[in-house]
């Protein structure tokens, strides 16, 4: 019985995994950041401190277990915001030490990928995973539960960040990705186009398109101050189309270069409707076996941390409590 704790950014989350099955998954989303248009690290850290105990207690009660039943404590070690990570790390260390059970540090981005092993059907190894969140954009070759290799990633902004910044330019609230997704549903994705930076191989870059959107809106607003409000649906659809196209082009290249046709997506942006629909279509064309996570496991959650800790514990002979383990804001993959 493993407790998983997630506190890397602005969700305080706890989940229980019993023999590889998730039996509770509790998430407290911090609303305090909405008024600032982005996550304020100090406020995030304080909110984690307030919420971590009730969230963990609720995870125990929903799983029908007591703290004494635990056989391991998993937590997000990084990457993420230092002040936020410290809350989960300290809590996990204290709990594991008091119970004398293994302390299992988890890499947040690897956990997004391992979320695919919560519900059947599981991907078969090796598979490719497009991991897309607010801080990362990566194509990962997954050999097994613990061995993963980044084949390509962004050299600047992450795609989730591009969604959120574009949304901010459109006057939408934070996080803007889901709002763009919603507005795009009744928009024309071919109405506007934006210039993109073409990167070699499997690398991504989103700073060029972000600037292109900014200049386009600025020029249009000079001519017509109501341009954004009059075209909000078409703008959302066109921006979304361009960003998702960039993601998929490289994924197709990665599959043809590696010969791997078992394809998964993970991370917050994998909740995007257009990405999910397009992937299904491309998958049919290229004879891919597609793995799309349930919505609740796309954005940050602790079920993915608990399942990762479970695989770590199962596949490692050394599960001692190492109280020297530190939170790592820029943890290497
Ligand atoms: O994985 P996640 O919850 O947190 C990080 O680890 O960063 O990802 C958050 C990101 C945000 O940028 C958010 O705007 C984006 O995922 N996101 C979406 C959608 N849902 C969340 N982007 C586009 N469409 C969505 N439906
Ligand atoms: Zn995440």
Short mmCIF file of C-alpha atoms and ligand atoms in Angstrom, two decimals:
data_model
loop_
_atom_site.label_atom_id
_atom_site.label_comp_id
_atom_site.label_asym_id
_atom_site.label_seq_id
_atom_site.Cartn_x
_atom_site.Cartn_y
_atom_site.Cartn_z
CA UNK A 1 0.00 0.00 0.00
CA UNK A 2 1.68 3.12 -1.26
CA UNK A 3 0.80 6.76 -0.69
CA UNK A 4 1.68 9.12 -3.57
CA UNK A 5 2.07 12.85 -3.01
CA UNK A 6 2.19 15.50 -5.75
CA UNK A 7 3.07 19.13 -4.98
CA UNK A 8 5.26 20.29 -7.89
CA UNK A 9 3.18 23.27 -8.98
CA UNK A 10 -0.33 24.40 -8.07
CA UNK A 11 -2.17 21.17 -7.26
CA UNK A 12 -1.90 19.54 -3.87
CA UNK A 13 -2.66 15.89 -4.48
CA UNK A 14 -2.54 12.53 -2.71
CA UNK A 15 -3.45 9.03 -3.90
CA UNK A 16 -3.25 5.48 -2.61
CA UNK A 17 -2.09 2.53 -4.71
CA UNK A 18 -2.77 -1.00 -3.44
CA UNK A 19 -0.97 -3.79 -5.37
CA UNK A 20 -0.81 -1.62 -8.50
CA UNK A 21 -4.46 -0.47 -8.29
CA UNK A 22 -5.37 3.13 -7.55
CA UNK A 23 -7.92 3.16 -4.74
CA UNK A 24 -8.11 6.92 -4.12
CA UNK A 25 -7.03 10.02 -6.03
CA UNK A 26 -7.60 13.38 -4.31
CA UNK A 27 -6.69 16.74 -5.86
CA UNK A 28 -7.02 20.22 -4.37
CA UNK A 29 -6.51 22.83 -7.10
CA UNK A 30 -5.27 26.21 -5.90
CA UNK A 31 -7.60 28.94 -7.14
CA UNK A 32 -5.55 31.73 -5.58
CA UNK A 33 -3.42 32.17 -8.75
CA UNK A 34 -6.26 32.96 -11.15
CA UNK A 35 -6.29 36.68 -10.29
CA UNK A 36 -2.56 36.94 -11.12
CA UNK A 37 -2.70 35.27 -14.55
CA UNK A 38 -0.09 32.66 -13.57
CA UNK A 39 1.23 30.64 -10.64
CA UNK A 40 2.76 32.76 -7.85
CA UNK A 41 5.41 30.46 -6.28
CA UNK A 42 5.18 31.80 -2.71
CA UNK A 43 1.39 31.55 -2.66
CA UNK A 44 1.59 28.03 -4.12
CA UNK A 45 3.94 26.92 -1.39
CA UNK A 46 1.71 28.33 1.38
CA UNK A 47 -1.40 26.74 -0.12
CA UNK A 48 0.38 23.35 -0.22
CA UNK A 49 1.15 23.69 3.48
CA UNK A 50 -2.50 24.38 4.26
CA UNK A 51 -3.87 21.58 2.13
CA UNK A 52 -1.44 18.70 2.37
CA UNK A 53 -2.73 17.19 5.63
CA UNK A 54 -6.45 17.25 4.75
CA UNK A 55 -5.75 16.00 1.22
CA UNK A 56 -3.69 13.05 2.50
CA UNK A 57 -6.33 12.26 5.13
CA UNK A 58 -9.02 12.22 2.49
CA UNK A 59 -6.91 9.90 0.31
CA UNK A 60 -6.63 7.45 3.23
CA UNK A 61 -10.32 7.61 4.01
CA UNK A 62 -11.42 7.14 0.37
CA UNK A 63 -9.06 4.16 0.06
CA UNK A 64 -10.39 2.73 3.34
CA UNK A 65 -6.96 2.40 4.91
CA UNK A 66 -5.17 3.95 7.84
CA UNK A 67 -1.74 5.55 7.86
CA UNK A 68 -0.30 2.51 9.68
CA UNK A 69 -1.15 0.26 6.72
CA UNK A 70 1.33 2.00 4.42
CA UNK A 71 4.27 0.08 2.99
CA UNK A 72 5.86 3.01 1.12
CA UNK A 73 5.63 6.75 0.54
CA UNK A 74 6.14 8.16 -2.98
CA UNK A 75 6.48 11.86 -3.70
CA UNK A 76 7.34 14.22 -6.55
CA UNK A 77 11.01 15.07 -6.14
CA UNK A 78 11.07 17.34 -9.23
CA UNK A 79 11.05 19.09 -11.58
CA UNK A 80 8.83 21.91 -10.33
CA UNK A 81 8.74 24.97 -8.10
CA UNK A 82 11.19 24.66 -5.22
CA UNK A 83 8.87 26.02 -2.52
CA UNK A 84 6.07 23.73 -3.67
CA UNK A 85 8.28 20.64 -3.97
CA UNK A 86 9.68 21.24 -0.49
CA UNK A 87 6.26 20.84 1.11
CA UNK A 88 5.62 17.41 -0.45
CA UNK A 89 9.22 16.29 0.04
CA UNK A 90 9.33 17.23 3.73
CA UNK A 91 5.93 15.69 4.37
CA UNK A 92 6.90 12.43 2.63
CA UNK A 93 10.23 12.23 4.45
CA UNK A 94 8.60 12.77 7.85
CA UNK A 95 5.90 10.20 7.17
CA UNK A 96 8.25 7.51 5.80
CA UNK A 97 10.66 8.04 8.69
CA UNK A 98 7.92 7.83 11.32
CA UNK A 99 6.51 4.61 9.81
CA UNK A 100 9.93 3.18 8.90
CA UNK A 101 8.83 2.39 5.33
CA UNK A 102 10.62 3.09 1.99
CA UNK A 103 10.73 6.67 0.76
CA UNK A 104 10.29 6.72 -3.04
CA UNK A 105 11.32 9.88 -4.95
CA UNK A 106 9.49 10.21 -8.28
CA UNK A 107 10.31 12.24 -11.42
CA UNK A 108 7.17 14.23 -12.27
CA UNK A 109 7.47 13.90 -16.08
CA UNK A 110 8.19 10.17 -15.94
CA UNK A 111 5.12 9.85 -13.71
CA UNK A 112 2.96 11.53 -16.38
CA UNK A 113 4.07 8.73 -18.72
CA UNK A 114 3.51 5.95 -16.18
CA UNK A 115 -0.06 7.20 -15.69
CA UNK A 116 -0.71 4.94 -18.70
CA UNK A 117 -0.35 1.96 -16.38
CA UNK A 118 -3.25 2.96 -14.13
CA UNK A 119 -6.06 1.71 -16.39
CA UNK A 120 -6.04 -1.06 -19.02
CA UNK A 121 -5.16 -1.41 -21.86
CA UNK A 122 -1.53 -0.71 -21.01
CA UNK A 123 0.97 0.28 -23.73
CA UNK A 124 3.46 -2.36 -24.76
CA UNK A 125 7.19 -1.64 -24.46
CA UNK A 126 8.93 -0.02 -26.22
CA UNK A 127 6.54 2.86 -26.94
CA UNK A 128 6.87 6.55 -27.79
CA UNK A 129 5.25 9.12 -25.52
CA UNK A 130 4.60 12.74 -26.46
CA UNK A 131 4.79 14.40 -23.05
CA UNK A 132 3.24 17.84 -23.13
CA UNK A 133 2.69 20.04 -20.10
CA UNK A 134 3.07 23.59 -18.81
CA UNK A 135 6.82 23.13 -18.37
CA UNK A 136 7.79 20.37 -20.84
CA UNK A 137 7.42 19.23 -24.43
CA UNK A 138 9.22 15.97 -25.06
CA UNK A 139 9.15 12.89 -27.23
CA UNK A 140 10.25 10.02 -25.01
CA UNK A 141 11.20 6.47 -25.94
CA UNK A 142 9.93 4.29 -23.10
CA UNK A 143 11.85 1.00 -22.74
CA UNK A 144 10.24 -0.12 -19.51
CA UNK A 145 8.84 1.29 -16.25
CA UNK A 146 12.18 2.74 -15.19
CA UNK A 147 14.17 3.19 -18.42
CA UNK A 148 13.19 6.14 -20.60
CA UNK A 149 15.10 8.26 -23.10
CA UNK A 150 14.25 11.76 -24.36
CA UNK A 151 14.52 11.72 -28.18
CA UNK A 152 13.60 15.37 -28.66
CA UNK A 153 12.36 18.32 -26.65
CA UNK A 154 11.72 22.04 -26.76
CA UNK A 155 14.64 24.41 -26.81
CA UNK A 156 12.57 27.24 -25.30
CA UNK A 157 8.90 27.41 -24.21
CA UNK A 158 6.78 24.36 -23.51
CA UNK A 159 3.61 23.92 -25.56
CA UNK A 160 1.39 24.36 -22.48
CA UNK A 161 3.15 27.64 -21.81
CA UNK A 162 2.49 28.68 -25.43
CA UNK A 163 -1.22 27.87 -24.94
CA UNK A 164 -1.32 29.83 -21.68
CA UNK A 165 0.53 32.86 -23.07
CA UNK A 166 -1.58 32.96 -26.22
CA UNK A 167 -4.67 32.75 -24.00
CA UNK A 168 -3.40 35.67 -21.95
CA UNK A 169 -2.97 37.72 -25.15
CA UNK A 170 -6.61 36.92 -25.95
CA UNK A 171 -7.61 38.20 -22.51
CA UNK A 172 -8.53 34.73 -21.16
CA UNK A 173 -7.89 33.65 -17.59
CA UNK A 174 -5.16 31.29 -16.33
CA UNK A 175 -4.56 28.47 -17.19
CA UNK A 176 -5.67 29.33 -20.71
CA UNK A 177 -5.15 25.95 -22.40
CA UNK A 178 -8.55 24.53 -21.42
CA UNK A 179 -10.28 27.82 -22.35
CA UNK A 180 -8.71 27.87 -25.81
CA UNK A 181 -9.80 24.24 -26.23
CA UNK A 182 -13.38 25.17 -25.29
CA UNK A 183 -13.60 28.30 -27.49
CA UNK A 184 -12.00 26.51 -30.45
CA UNK A 185 -14.88 24.03 -30.63
CA UNK A 186 -17.03 26.55 -32.53
CA UNK A 187 -14.18 28.28 -34.40
CA UNK A 188 -12.62 28.03 -37.86
CA UNK A 189 -9.10 26.63 -37.48
CA UNK A 190 -8.10 27.75 -41.00
CA UNK A 191 -9.09 31.40 -40.58
CA UNK A 192 -5.71 32.70 -39.38
CA UNK A 193 -2.18 31.38 -39.77
CA UNK A 194 1.01 32.13 -37.84
CA UNK A 195 4.65 31.70 -38.71
CA UNK A 196 6.58 28.96 -36.90
CA UNK A 197 10.24 28.33 -36.25
CA UNK A 198 11.32 25.16 -38.07
CA UNK A 199 13.64 23.12 -35.87
CA UNK A 200 15.94 20.26 -36.91
CA UNK A 201 15.17 16.61 -36.13
CA UNK A 202 12.92 16.01 -33.17
CA UNK A 203 13.49 19.39 -31.50
CA UNK A 204 10.68 21.84 -30.81
CA UNK A 205 10.56 25.63 -30.46
CA UNK A 206 7.46 27.60 -29.50
CA UNK A 207 8.90 31.07 -28.95
CA UNK A 208 8.61 32.02 -32.66
CA UNK A 209 4.93 31.24 -33.00
CA UNK A 210 4.24 33.00 -29.69
CA UNK A 211 5.83 36.20 -31.06
CA UNK A 212 3.99 35.77 -34.36
CA UNK A 213 0.64 35.59 -32.51
CA UNK A 214 1.56 38.64 -30.43
CA UNK A 215 2.48 40.80 -33.47
CA UNK A 216 -0.53 39.60 -35.45
CA UNK A 217 -2.93 40.58 -32.64
CA UNK A 218 -1.17 43.88 -32.06
CA UNK A 219 -1.43 44.84 -35.75
CA UNK A 220 -5.07 43.81 -36.02
CA UNK A 221 -6.06 45.65 -32.84
CA UNK A 222 -4.55 48.84 -34.22
CA UNK A 223 -7.00 48.69 -37.12
CA UNK A 224 -9.95 47.30 -35.17
CA UNK A 225 -9.90 47.50 -31.34
CA UNK A 226 -12.66 44.85 -31.17
CA UNK A 227 -10.75 42.38 -33.35
CA UNK A 228 -10.13 39.85 -30.55
CA UNK A 229 -13.65 39.82 -29.16
CA UNK A 230 -15.17 39.61 -32.65
CA UNK A 231 -12.93 36.69 -33.66
CA UNK A 232 -12.29 34.91 -30.37
CA UNK A 233 -13.51 31.47 -31.51
CA UNK A 234 -11.61 31.53 -34.82
CA UNK A 235 -8.49 32.83 -33.09
CA UNK A 236 -8.63 30.07 -30.46
CA UNK A 237 -9.19 27.41 -33.15
CA UNK A 238 -6.38 28.74 -35.39
CA UNK A 239 -3.86 29.00 -32.54
CA UNK A 240 -4.75 25.54 -31.27
CA UNK A 241 -4.52 24.07 -34.77
CA UNK A 242 -1.03 25.55 -35.31
CA UNK A 243 0.34 24.39 -31.94
CA UNK A 244 -1.06 20.86 -32.22
CA UNK A 245 0.20 20.55 -35.81
CA UNK A 246 3.72 21.30 -34.62
CA UNK A 247 3.45 18.58 -31.96
CA UNK A 248 2.14 15.96 -34.35
CA UNK A 249 4.58 16.60 -37.21
CA UNK A 250 7.52 15.65 -34.98
CA UNK A 251 5.67 12.70 -33.50
CA UNK A 252 5.17 11.29 -37.01
CA UNK A 253 8.89 11.81 -37.67
CA UNK A 254 9.84 10.10 -34.40
CA UNK A 255 7.70 7.08 -35.25
CA UNK A 256 9.19 6.76 -38.74
CA UNK A 257 12.76 7.17 -37.43
CA UNK A 258 12.38 4.58 -34.66
CA UNK A 259 9.89 2.26 -36.37
CA UNK A 260 7.80 2.32 -33.17
CA UNK A 261 4.04 2.35 -33.78
CA UNK A 262 2.92 2.09 -30.16
CA UNK A 263 2.20 5.78 -29.42
CA UNK A 264 1.06 7.52 -26.22
CA UNK A 265 0.46 11.10 -25.09
CA UNK A 266 0.76 12.41 -21.54
CA UNK A 267 0.75 15.63 -19.48
CA UNK A 268 -1.72 18.51 -19.15
CA UNK A 269 -1.93 19.34 -22.85
CA UNK A 270 -2.87 15.72 -23.64
CA UNK A 271 -6.33 16.74 -22.36
CA UNK A 272 -6.69 18.88 -25.51
CA UNK A 273 -9.65 17.78 -27.64
CA UNK A 274 -8.06 18.62 -30.99
CA UNK A 275 -4.84 16.77 -30.12
CA UNK A 276 -6.81 13.69 -29.07
CA UNK A 277 -8.97 13.75 -32.23
CA UNK A 278 -6.07 14.34 -34.59
CA UNK A 279 -4.01 11.62 -32.97
CA UNK A 280 -6.83 9.12 -33.54
CA UNK A 281 -6.94 10.10 -37.24
CA UNK A 282 -3.19 10.04 -37.78
CA UNK A 283 -3.02 6.77 -35.87
CA UNK A 284 -5.36 5.11 -38.36
CA UNK A 285 -3.35 6.48 -41.30
CA UNK A 286 -0.01 5.28 -39.91
CA UNK A 287 -1.28 2.01 -38.33
CA UNK A 288 -0.37 3.21 -34.84
CA UNK A 289 -1.72 1.76 -31.63
CA UNK A 290 -2.77 4.90 -29.74
CA UNK A 291 -2.86 5.37 -25.97
CA UNK A 292 -4.71 8.43 -24.67
CA UNK A 293 -5.00 8.84 -20.89
CA UNK A 294 -8.26 9.43 -19.03
CA UNK A 295 -8.84 13.16 -18.45
CA UNK A 296 -8.26 12.86 -14.69
CA UNK A 297 -4.76 11.47 -15.34
CA UNK A 298 -3.73 14.08 -17.94
CA UNK A 299 -3.20 17.08 -15.67
CA UNK A 300 -1.23 16.93 -12.43
CA UNK A 301 -2.42 14.24 -10.05
CA UNK A 302 -1.02 11.95 -7.37
CA UNK A 303 -2.28 8.66 -8.84
CA UNK A 304 0.59 8.86 -11.34
CA UNK A 305 3.04 9.42 -8.47
CA UNK A 306 1.66 6.48 -6.48
CA UNK A 307 1.82 4.10 -9.48
CA UNK A 308 5.38 5.25 -10.30
CA UNK A 309 6.44 4.67 -6.69
CA UNK A 310 4.85 1.22 -6.88
CA UNK A 311 6.93 0.28 -9.96
CA UNK A 312 10.03 1.75 -8.36
CA UNK A 313 9.53 -0.32 -5.21
CA UNK A 314 8.76 -3.48 -7.17
CA UNK A 315 11.76 -3.16 -9.48
CA UNK A 316 14.42 -2.06 -7.04
CA UNK A 317 16.21 -4.03 -4.35
CA UNK A 318 17.31 -0.90 -2.50
CA UNK A 319 14.32 0.82 -0.95
CA UNK A 320 15.93 2.28 2.15
CA UNK A 321 14.83 5.58 3.65
CA UNK A 322 17.34 8.13 2.45
CA UNK A 323 16.66 11.29 4.43
CA UNK A 324 19.31 13.12 2.41
CA UNK A 325 16.98 13.12 -0.61
CA UNK A 326 16.34 16.71 -1.70
CA UNK A 327 13.62 18.40 -3.73
CA UNK A 328 15.02 19.04 -7.23
CA UNK A 329 13.41 21.93 -9.14
CA UNK A 330 15.44 21.13 -12.28
CA UNK A 331 15.61 17.36 -11.99
CA UNK A 332 17.30 15.64 -14.93
CA UNK A 333 15.24 13.13 -16.90
O1 LIG B 1 0.78 18.59 -16.61
P1 LIG B 1 0.15 19.85 -16.13
O2 LIG B 1 -1.14 19.75 -15.38
O3 LIG B 1 1.14 20.65 -15.21
C1 LIG B 1 2.50 20.71 -15.50
O4 LIG B 1 3.22 19.75 -15.13
O5 LIG B 1 2.86 21.71 -16.14
O6 LIG B 1 -0.02 20.79 -17.42
C2 LIG B 1 -0.58 22.07 -17.32
C3 LIG B 1 -0.68 22.66 -18.72
C4 LIG B 1 -1.13 24.11 -18.73
O7 LIG B 1 -0.28 24.83 -19.58
C5 LIG B 1 -2.54 24.03 -19.29
O8 LIG B 1 -2.95 25.19 -19.98
C6 LIG B 1 -2.43 22.85 -20.21
O9 LIG B 1 -1.65 21.93 -19.50
N1 LIG B 1 -3.75 22.27 -20.53
C7 LIG B 1 -4.30 22.30 -21.76
C8 LIG B 1 -5.56 21.67 -21.65
N2 LIG B 1 -5.72 21.27 -20.35
C9 LIG B 1 -4.61 21.64 -19.69
N3 LIG B 1 -3.84 22.80 -22.92
C10 LIG B 1 -4.62 22.69 -24.00
N4 LIG B 1 -5.85 22.11 -23.98
C11 LIG B 1 -6.35 21.59 -22.84
N5 LIG B 1 -7.57 21.01 -22.83
ZN1 LIG B 2 2.59 17.88 -14.84
#
